[in-house]
Amino acid sequence: MRVLGIETSCDETGIALYDTERGLLAHELYSQIALHAEYGGVVPELASRDHVRKILPLIRGVMARAQVAPEQIEGVAYTAGPGLVGALMVGASVGRSLAYAWGVPAIGVHHMEGHLLAPMLENNPPEFPFVALLVSGGHTQLVKVDGIGRYQLLGESLDDAAGEAFDKAAKMLDLDYPGGPHIARLAQSGRPGRFTFPRPMIDRPGLDFSFSGLKTYTLNTVAEHKQTDGLPDEQTSADIAHAFEEAVVSTLVIKCRRALEATGFERLVIAGGVSANQRLRSELEKALAKIGAGVFYARHEFCTDNGAMIAYAGAQRLAAGQSEGLPINVRPRWPLDSLPPL
């Protein structure tokens, strides 16, 4: 089954064509980072308008690269939530309209299910069951995964998600948006041990997260070492970035190991933008090797929002006979464990 995938949940327009027999045929991604950087975060109205400008040229480009004509497409998948409602409406409206015009089924895909299944696009995909750490945008969740649509939430962030904490810490250090890659880059020149930041909630039972206290601790540390320009010196900023990244990664690793021990599973999937963090990948691999478990993740280009993950997730559900009616429904909030199983 050949499926067109459309992702417009936030600030990236992703388009892809996926074939259930041949795999990923083509994909393109347009990022709005430069558009939103001067505001220090995503401006929803600007995001929606930019999706309108980019979506059709990207669809034409992907179809041309894959040498696929409209009559060869057998289904359309679009992100229906969670996300920014205006941005979601752009992709959903275009996707549902194309499906109607082409006479093929359409399906709204859960954004986080797309991330969760992104490692399935790799040459060595994980087998079910596994535990998934979803760290994307405003989400930090641990999920027990027995199969597609068979999800049980094990723990989640009670306040700031890990990605949000990275963005806010970066802003404290006057780094550009999005903060994660800039914090990680600055942390490379940081000196281990100068600062020791708290690991939130690791001394409590359960698998929930909280990063607001770590954010406050970082803010206070920056304030204590600021100079006349309001910022710490370059080396101190790097040391703070190193300590902050170390604290977030350590917290995530501890919780992931607990989740695997609680479920008895031997496979962990990490997905979402923060899963591209090299320290997180390295520390998880080392920690899980000690308990005989493995970690799986998507290539870097499929860690952030992209059309390939939506095309793949949609193809699985369309192939199983699921589809949407003509009404367009988007869900800014959408619990992952409410999805129907295949």
CSV table of C-alpha atoms in Angstrom, one decimal:
chain,number,residue,atom,x,y,z
A,1,MET,CA,0.0,0.0,0.0
A,2,ARG,CA,1.4,3.4,-1.1
A,3,VAL,CA,0.6,6.2,1.4
A,4,LEU,CA,1.3,9.9,1.4
A,5,GLY,CA,2.1,11.2,4.9
A,6,ILE,CA,1.7,14.8,6.0
A,7,GLU,CA,3.0,16.3,9.3
A,8,THR,CA,2.1,19.8,10.3
A,9,SER,CA,1.7,19.6,14.1
A,10,CYS,CA,4.0,22.5,15.0
A,11,ASP,CA,6.8,24.3,13.2
A,12,GLU,CA,8.0,21.7,10.6
A,13,THR,CA,6.2,20.8,7.4
A,14,GLY,CA,7.0,17.1,6.7
A,15,ILE,CA,5.9,15.2,3.6
A,16,ALA,CA,6.7,11.5,2.7
A,17,LEU,CA,5.6,8.6,0.6
A,18,TYR,CA,5.8,5.2,2.1
A,19,ASP,CA,5.1,1.8,0.5
A,20,THR,CA,4.4,-1.1,2.7
A,21,GLU,CA,6.3,-3.4,0.3
A,22,ARG,CA,9.2,-1.2,-0.8
A,23,GLY,CA,9.6,1.0,2.3
A,24,LEU,CA,10.2,4.8,2.3
A,25,LEU,CA,10.1,6.1,-1.3
A,26,ALA,CA,10.9,9.8,-0.7
A,27,HIS,CA,10.5,12.5,2.0
A,28,GLU,CA,11.1,16.2,2.4
A,29,LEU,CA,11.1,18.5,5.4
A,30,TYR,CA,10.8,22.2,5.8
A,31,SER,CA,11.8,23.7,9.2
A,32,GLN,CA,10.5,27.0,10.4
A,33,ILE,CA,13.2,27.4,13.0
A,34,ALA,CA,14.6,30.6,11.4
A,35,LEU,CA,11.1,32.1,11.3
A,36,HIS,CA,10.5,31.6,15.0
A,37,ALA,CA,14.0,32.0,16.4
A,38,GLU,CA,13.7,35.8,16.8
A,39,TYR,CA,10.7,35.2,19.1
A,40,GLY,CA,12.4,32.6,21.2
A,41,GLY,CA,9.7,30.0,20.5
A,42,VAL,CA,6.9,29.0,18.1
A,43,VAL,CA,4.3,31.6,17.2
A,44,PRO,CA,1.2,29.6,16.3
A,45,GLU,CA,-0.3,32.0,13.8
A,46,LEU,CA,3.0,32.3,11.9
A,47,ALA,CA,3.4,28.5,11.9
A,48,SER,CA,0.0,27.9,10.4
A,49,ARG,CA,0.6,30.5,7.6
A,50,ASP,CA,3.9,29.0,6.8
A,51,HIS,CA,2.5,25.5,6.5
A,52,VAL,CA,-0.1,26.9,4.0
A,53,ARG,CA,2.8,28.3,1.9
A,54,LYS,CA,4.9,25.2,1.9
A,55,ILE,CA,2.7,22.2,2.0
A,56,LEU,CA,1.6,21.9,-1.7
A,57,PRO,CA,5.1,22.5,-3.2
A,58,LEU,CA,6.5,19.9,-0.8
A,59,ILE,CA,3.9,17.4,-1.8
A,60,ARG,CA,4.6,18.0,-5.5
A,61,GLY,CA,8.4,17.7,-4.8
A,62,VAL,CA,8.1,14.4,-3.0
A,63,MET,CA,5.8,12.9,-5.6
A,64,ALA,CA,8.2,14.0,-8.4
A,65,ARG,CA,11.2,12.5,-6.5
A,66,ALA,CA,9.5,9.2,-6.0
A,67,GLN,CA,8.1,9.3,-9.6
A,68,VAL,CA,4.6,8.6,-8.2
A,69,ALA,CA,1.5,9.9,-9.9
A,70,PRO,CA,-1.7,10.8,-8.0
A,71,GLU,CA,-3.5,7.7,-9.3
A,72,GLN,CA,-0.7,5.5,-7.8
A,73,ILE,CA,-1.4,6.7,-4.2
A,74,GLU,CA,-3.6,4.4,-2.2
A,75,GLY,CA,-4.0,6.3,1.0
A,76,VAL,CA,-3.3,9.6,2.8
A,77,ALA,CA,-2.2,10.0,6.4
A,78,TYR,CA,-2.0,13.3,8.2
A,79,THR,CA,-1.2,14.3,11.8
A,80,ALA,CA,-4.5,14.9,13.6
A,81,GLY,CA,-3.0,15.7,17.0
A,82,PRO,CA,-1.7,16.5,19.5
A,83,GLY,CA,-0.3,19.9,18.4
A,84,LEU,CA,-1.2,23.5,17.5
A,85,VAL,CA,-4.8,23.5,16.3
A,86,GLY,CA,-4.2,25.9,13.4
A,87,ALA,CA,-1.2,24.0,12.2
A,88,LEU,CA,-3.0,20.7,12.5
A,89,MET,CA,-5.9,22.1,10.5
A,90,VAL,CA,-3.6,22.9,7.5
A,91,GLY,CA,-2.3,19.4,7.1
A,92,ALA,CA,-5.6,17.7,7.9
A,93,SER,CA,-7.6,19.9,5.4
A,94,VAL,CA,-5.1,19.3,2.6
A,95,GLY,CA,-4.7,15.6,3.4
A,96,ARG,CA,-8.5,14.9,3.6
A,97,SER,CA,-9.1,17.0,0.4
A,98,LEU,CA,-6.5,15.1,-1.6
A,99,ALA,CA,-7.8,11.8,-0.4
A,100,TYR,CA,-11.4,12.8,-1.4
A,101,ALA,CA,-10.2,14.0,-4.8
A,102,TRP,CA,-8.1,10.9,-5.4
A,103,GLY,CA,-10.8,8.5,-4.2
A,104,VAL,CA,-8.6,6.9,-1.5
A,105,PRO,CA,-9.0,6.4,2.2
A,106,ALA,CA,-7.5,8.9,4.7
A,107,ILE,CA,-6.6,8.6,8.3
A,108,GLY,CA,-5.6,11.0,11.1
A,109,VAL,CA,-2.4,9.9,12.8
A,110,HIS,CA,-1.5,10.5,16.5
A,111,HIS,CA,1.7,12.5,16.4
A,112,MET,CA,3.3,10.6,19.3
A,113,GLU,CA,2.5,7.3,17.7
A,114,GLY,CA,4.4,8.5,14.7
A,115,HIS,CA,7.4,9.2,16.9
A,116,LEU,CA,7.0,5.9,18.7
A,117,LEU,CA,7.1,4.0,15.4
A,118,ALA,CA,9.8,6.0,13.7
A,119,PRO,CA,12.5,3.4,14.6
A,120,MET,CA,10.6,0.9,12.5
A,121,LEU,CA,11.9,2.7,9.4
A,122,GLU,CA,15.4,1.6,10.2
A,123,ASN,CA,17.2,-1.6,9.0
A,124,ASN,CA,17.1,-3.1,12.5
A,125,PRO,CA,13.7,-2.3,13.8
A,126,PRO,CA,12.7,-3.3,17.4
A,127,GLU,CA,10.3,-6.2,17.9
A,128,PHE,CA,7.2,-5.9,20.1
A,129,PRO,CA,6.9,-5.7,23.1
A,130,PHE,CA,9.1,-2.8,24.3
A,131,VAL,CA,9.1,0.3,26.5
A,132,ALA,CA,9.2,3.6,24.7
A,133,LEU,CA,10.6,6.9,26.0
A,134,LEU,CA,8.9,9.6,24.1
A,135,VAL,CA,10.7,12.9,24.5
A,136,SER,CA,9.3,15.3,21.9
A,137,GLY,CA,8.4,19.0,22.4
A,138,GLY,CA,6.0,19.2,25.3
A,139,HIS,CA,6.0,15.5,25.9
A,140,THR,CA,8.1,13.3,28.2
A,141,GLN,CA,6.4,9.9,28.6
A,142,LEU,CA,7.3,6.3,29.3
A,143,VAL,CA,4.9,3.9,27.5
A,144,LYS,CA,4.5,0.1,27.7
A,145,VAL,CA,4.1,-1.0,24.1
A,146,ASP,CA,2.7,-4.5,23.3
A,147,GLY,CA,1.9,-3.7,19.7
A,148,ILE,CA,0.5,-0.9,17.5
A,149,GLY,CA,-2.3,0.8,19.5
A,150,ARG,CA,-1.7,-1.4,22.5
A,151,TYR,CA,-0.2,1.3,24.8
A,152,GLN,CA,-0.1,1.7,28.6
A,153,LEU,CA,1.2,5.0,30.0
A,154,LEU,CA,3.8,4.2,32.7
A,155,GLY,CA,4.9,7.7,33.6
A,156,GLU,CA,5.0,11.3,32.3
A,157,SER,CA,6.2,14.7,33.2
A,158,LEU,CA,4.1,16.4,35.8
A,159,ASP,CA,5.2,19.9,34.6
A,160,ASP,CA,7.9,20.9,32.1
A,161,ALA,CA,8.9,18.2,29.6
A,162,ALA,CA,12.6,17.6,29.0
A,163,GLY,CA,12.5,19.4,25.7
A,164,GLU,CA,10.9,22.4,27.2
A,165,ALA,CA,13.5,22.4,30.0
A,166,PHE,CA,16.3,22.4,27.4
A,167,ASP,CA,14.7,25.4,25.6
A,168,LYS,CA,14.3,27.4,28.9
A,169,ALA,CA,17.8,26.6,30.1
A,170,ALA,CA,19.2,27.7,26.7
A,171,LYS,CA,17.3,31.0,27.0
A,172,MET,CA,18.9,31.6,30.4
A,173,LEU,CA,22.3,31.3,28.8
A,174,ASP,CA,21.3,33.5,25.8
A,175,LEU,CA,21.4,30.6,23.3
A,176,ASP,CA,19.2,30.4,20.2
A,177,TYR,CA,16.0,28.5,19.9
A,178,PRO,CA,15.5,25.5,19.8
A,179,GLY,CA,17.7,25.0,22.9
A,180,GLY,CA,18.5,21.3,22.9
A,181,PRO,CA,21.2,21.2,20.2
A,182,HIS,CA,22.8,24.5,21.5
A,183,ILE,CA,22.9,23.2,25.1
A,184,ALA,CA,24.5,20.0,23.9
A,185,ARG,CA,27.0,21.8,21.8
A,186,LEU,CA,28.0,24.1,24.6
A,187,ALA,CA,28.1,21.3,27.1
A,188,GLN,CA,30.9,19.6,25.1
A,189,SER,CA,33.4,22.2,26.4
A,190,GLY,CA,32.0,22.1,29.9
A,191,ARG,CA,34.1,20.8,32.8
A,192,PRO,CA,32.6,17.8,34.6
A,193,GLY,CA,32.2,18.1,38.3
A,194,ARG,CA,32.2,21.9,38.7
A,195,PHE,CA,28.4,21.9,39.2
A,196,THR,CA,26.2,19.1,40.4
A,197,PHE,CA,22.5,19.7,39.5
A,198,PRO,CA,19.7,17.7,41.1
A,199,ARG,CA,18.1,14.7,39.5
A,200,PRO,CA,14.4,15.3,40.0
A,201,MET,CA,12.2,12.7,41.5
A,202,ILE,CA,14.7,9.8,41.3
A,203,ASP,CA,14.3,9.3,45.1
A,204,ARG,CA,10.6,8.6,44.8
A,205,PRO,CA,8.8,5.5,43.6
A,206,GLY,CA,7.1,5.6,40.2
A,207,LEU,CA,8.0,6.6,36.7
A,208,ASP,CA,6.8,10.2,36.5
A,209,PHE,CA,9.1,13.1,35.7
A,210,SER,CA,9.4,16.7,36.9
A,211,PHE,CA,11.9,19.2,35.4
A,212,SER,CA,10.6,22.5,36.8
A,213,GLY,CA,12.8,22.3,39.9
A,214,LEU,CA,15.8,21.7,37.7
A,215,LYS,CA,14.9,24.7,35.6
A,216,THR,CA,14.8,26.9,38.7
A,217,TYR,CA,18.1,25.5,40.0
A,218,THR,CA,19.7,26.4,36.7
A,219,LEU,CA,18.2,29.9,36.8
A,220,ASN,CA,19.6,30.4,40.3
A,221,THR,CA,23.1,29.1,39.2
A,222,VAL,CA,23.2,31.4,36.2
A,223,ALA,CA,22.2,34.4,38.5
A,224,GLU,CA,24.9,33.6,41.0
A,225,HIS,CA,27.6,33.7,38.4
A,226,LYS,CA,26.4,36.4,36.1
A,227,GLN,CA,28.8,39.3,35.1
A,228,THR,CA,28.1,42.9,34.1
A,229,ASP,CA,26.4,41.8,30.9
A,230,GLY,CA,23.9,39.6,32.9
A,231,LEU,CA,25.5,36.3,31.8
A,232,PRO,CA,28.2,34.0,33.3
A,233,ASP,CA,31.6,34.0,31.5
A,234,GLU,CA,32.0,31.6,28.5
A,235,GLN,CA,33.6,28.7,30.5
A,236,THR,CA,31.0,29.0,33.3
A,237,SER,CA,28.2,28.9,30.8
A,238,ALA,CA,29.7,25.7,29.3
A,239,ASP,CA,30.0,24.2,32.8
A,240,ILE,CA,26.4,25.0,33.6
A,241,ALA,CA,25.3,23.5,30.2
A,242,HIS,CA,27.3,20.4,31.0
A,243,ALA,CA,25.7,20.0,34.4
A,244,PHE,CA,22.2,20.7,33.2
A,245,GLU,CA,22.5,18.2,30.3
A,246,GLU,CA,24.0,15.6,32.6
A,247,ALA,CA,21.2,16.0,35.1
A,248,VAL,CA,18.4,15.6,32.5
A,249,VAL,CA,20.1,12.6,30.9
A,250,SER,CA,20.8,10.9,34.2
A,251,THR,CA,17.2,11.3,35.2
A,252,LEU,CA,15.9,9.9,32.0
A,253,VAL,CA,18.3,6.9,32.1
A,254,ILE,CA,17.4,6.0,35.7
A,255,LYS,CA,13.6,6.1,34.9
A,256,CYS,CA,14.1,4.1,31.7
A,257,ARG,CA,16.0,1.4,33.5
A,258,ARG,CA,13.3,1.3,36.2
A,259,ALA,CA,10.6,0.9,33.5
A,260,LEU,CA,12.4,-2.0,31.9
A,261,GLU,CA,12.8,-3.7,35.2
A,262,ALA,CA,9.1,-3.1,36.1
A,263,THR,CA,7.9,-4.6,32.8
A,264,GLY,CA,10.5,-7.3,32.4
A,265,PHE,CA,11.1,-6.1,28.8
A,266,GLU,CA,14.5,-6.2,27.2
A,267,ARG,CA,14.0,-3.5,24.6
A,268,LEU,CA,13.8,0.3,24.9
A,269,VAL,CA,12.8,2.7,22.1
A,270,ILE,CA,13.6,6.4,22.5
A,271,ALA,CA,11.9,8.7,20.1
A,272,GLY,CA,11.3,12.5,19.6
A,273,GLY,CA,13.6,15.4,19.3
A,274,VAL,CA,15.5,14.9,22.5
A,275,SER,CA,16.3,11.3,21.4
A,276,ALA,CA,18.9,12.8,19.0
A,277,ASN,CA,21.0,13.9,22.0
A,278,GLN,CA,24.2,11.9,21.8
A,279,ARG,CA,24.9,11.9,25.5
A,280,LEU,CA,21.4,10.4,26.1
A,281,ARG,CA,22.0,7.7,23.5
A,282,SER,CA,25.4,6.8,24.9
A,283,GLU,CA,24.4,6.7,28.5
A,284,LEU,CA,21.3,4.6,27.8
A,285,GLU,CA,23.4,2.1,25.8
A,286,LYS,CA,25.9,1.7,28.7
A,287,ALA,CA,23.2,1.5,31.4
A,288,LEU,CA,21.0,-1.0,29.6
A,289,ALA,CA,23.9,-3.2,28.5
A,290,LYS,CA,24.4,-3.9,32.3
A,291,ILE,CA,20.9,-5.4,32.5
A,292,GLY,CA,21.0,-7.2,29.2
A,293,ALA,CA,18.7,-4.8,27.4
A,294,GLY,CA,19.0,-3.0,24.1
A,295,VAL,CA,18.0,0.5,23.0
A,296,PHE,CA,16.6,1.5,19.6
A,297,TYR,CA,16.1,4.9,18.0
A,298,ALA,CA,15.6,6.5,14.6
A,299,ARG,CA,18.2,8.2,12.5
A,300,HIS,CA,18.7,11.9,13.4
A,301,GLU,CA,16.5,13.2,10.6
A,302,PHE,CA,13.6,11.2,11.9
A,303,CYS,CA,13.9,12.2,15.5
A,304,THR,CA,12.4,15.6,15.0
A,305,ASP,CA,8.9,16.0,13.4
A,306,ASN,CA,8.8,14.5,9.9
A,307,GLY,CA,6.4,13.1,7.3
A,308,ALA,CA,8.0,9.7,7.1
A,309,MET,CA,6.9,8.6,10.6
A,310,ILE,CA,3.3,9.8,9.8
A,311,ALA,CA,3.3,7.9,6.5
A,312,TYR,CA,4.5,4.8,8.2
A,313,ALA,CA,2.1,4.9,11.1
A,314,GLY,CA,-0.8,5.8,8.8
A,315,ALA,CA,0.1,3.0,6.4
A,316,GLN,CA,-0.1,0.4,9.2
A,317,ARG,CA,-3.6,1.5,10.2
A,318,LEU,CA,-4.9,2.0,6.7
A,319,ALA,CA,-3.6,-1.5,5.7
A,320,ALA,CA,-5.5,-2.9,8.7
A,321,GLY,CA,-8.7,-1.3,7.4
A,322,GLN,CA,-9.0,1.8,9.6
A,323,SER,CA,-9.8,5.1,8.0
A,324,GLU,CA,-11.6,8.5,8.7
A,325,GLY,CA,-14.9,9.8,7.4
A,326,LEU,CA,-15.3,13.1,5.6
A,327,PRO,CA,-15.5,15.3,8.7
A,328,ILE,CA,-12.1,16.8,9.6
A,329,ASN,CA,-11.3,16.3,13.3
A,330,VAL,CA,-8.0,17.5,14.9
A,331,ARG,CA,-7.2,17.1,18.5
A,332,PRO,CA,-4.8,19.6,20.2
A,333,ARG,CA,-4.8,17.1,23.2
A,334,TRP,CA,-5.1,13.4,22.5
A,335,PRO,CA,-4.2,10.7,25.0
A,336,LEU,CA,-1.9,8.1,23.4
A,337,ASP,CA,-3.5,5.2,25.3
A,338,SER,CA,-6.9,6.0,23.8
A,339,LEU,CA,-5.9,4.8,20.3
A,340,PRO,CA,-7.6,1.6,19.0
A,341,PRO,CA,-5.3,-1.5,18.6
A,342,LEU,CA,-4.7,-3.1,15.3
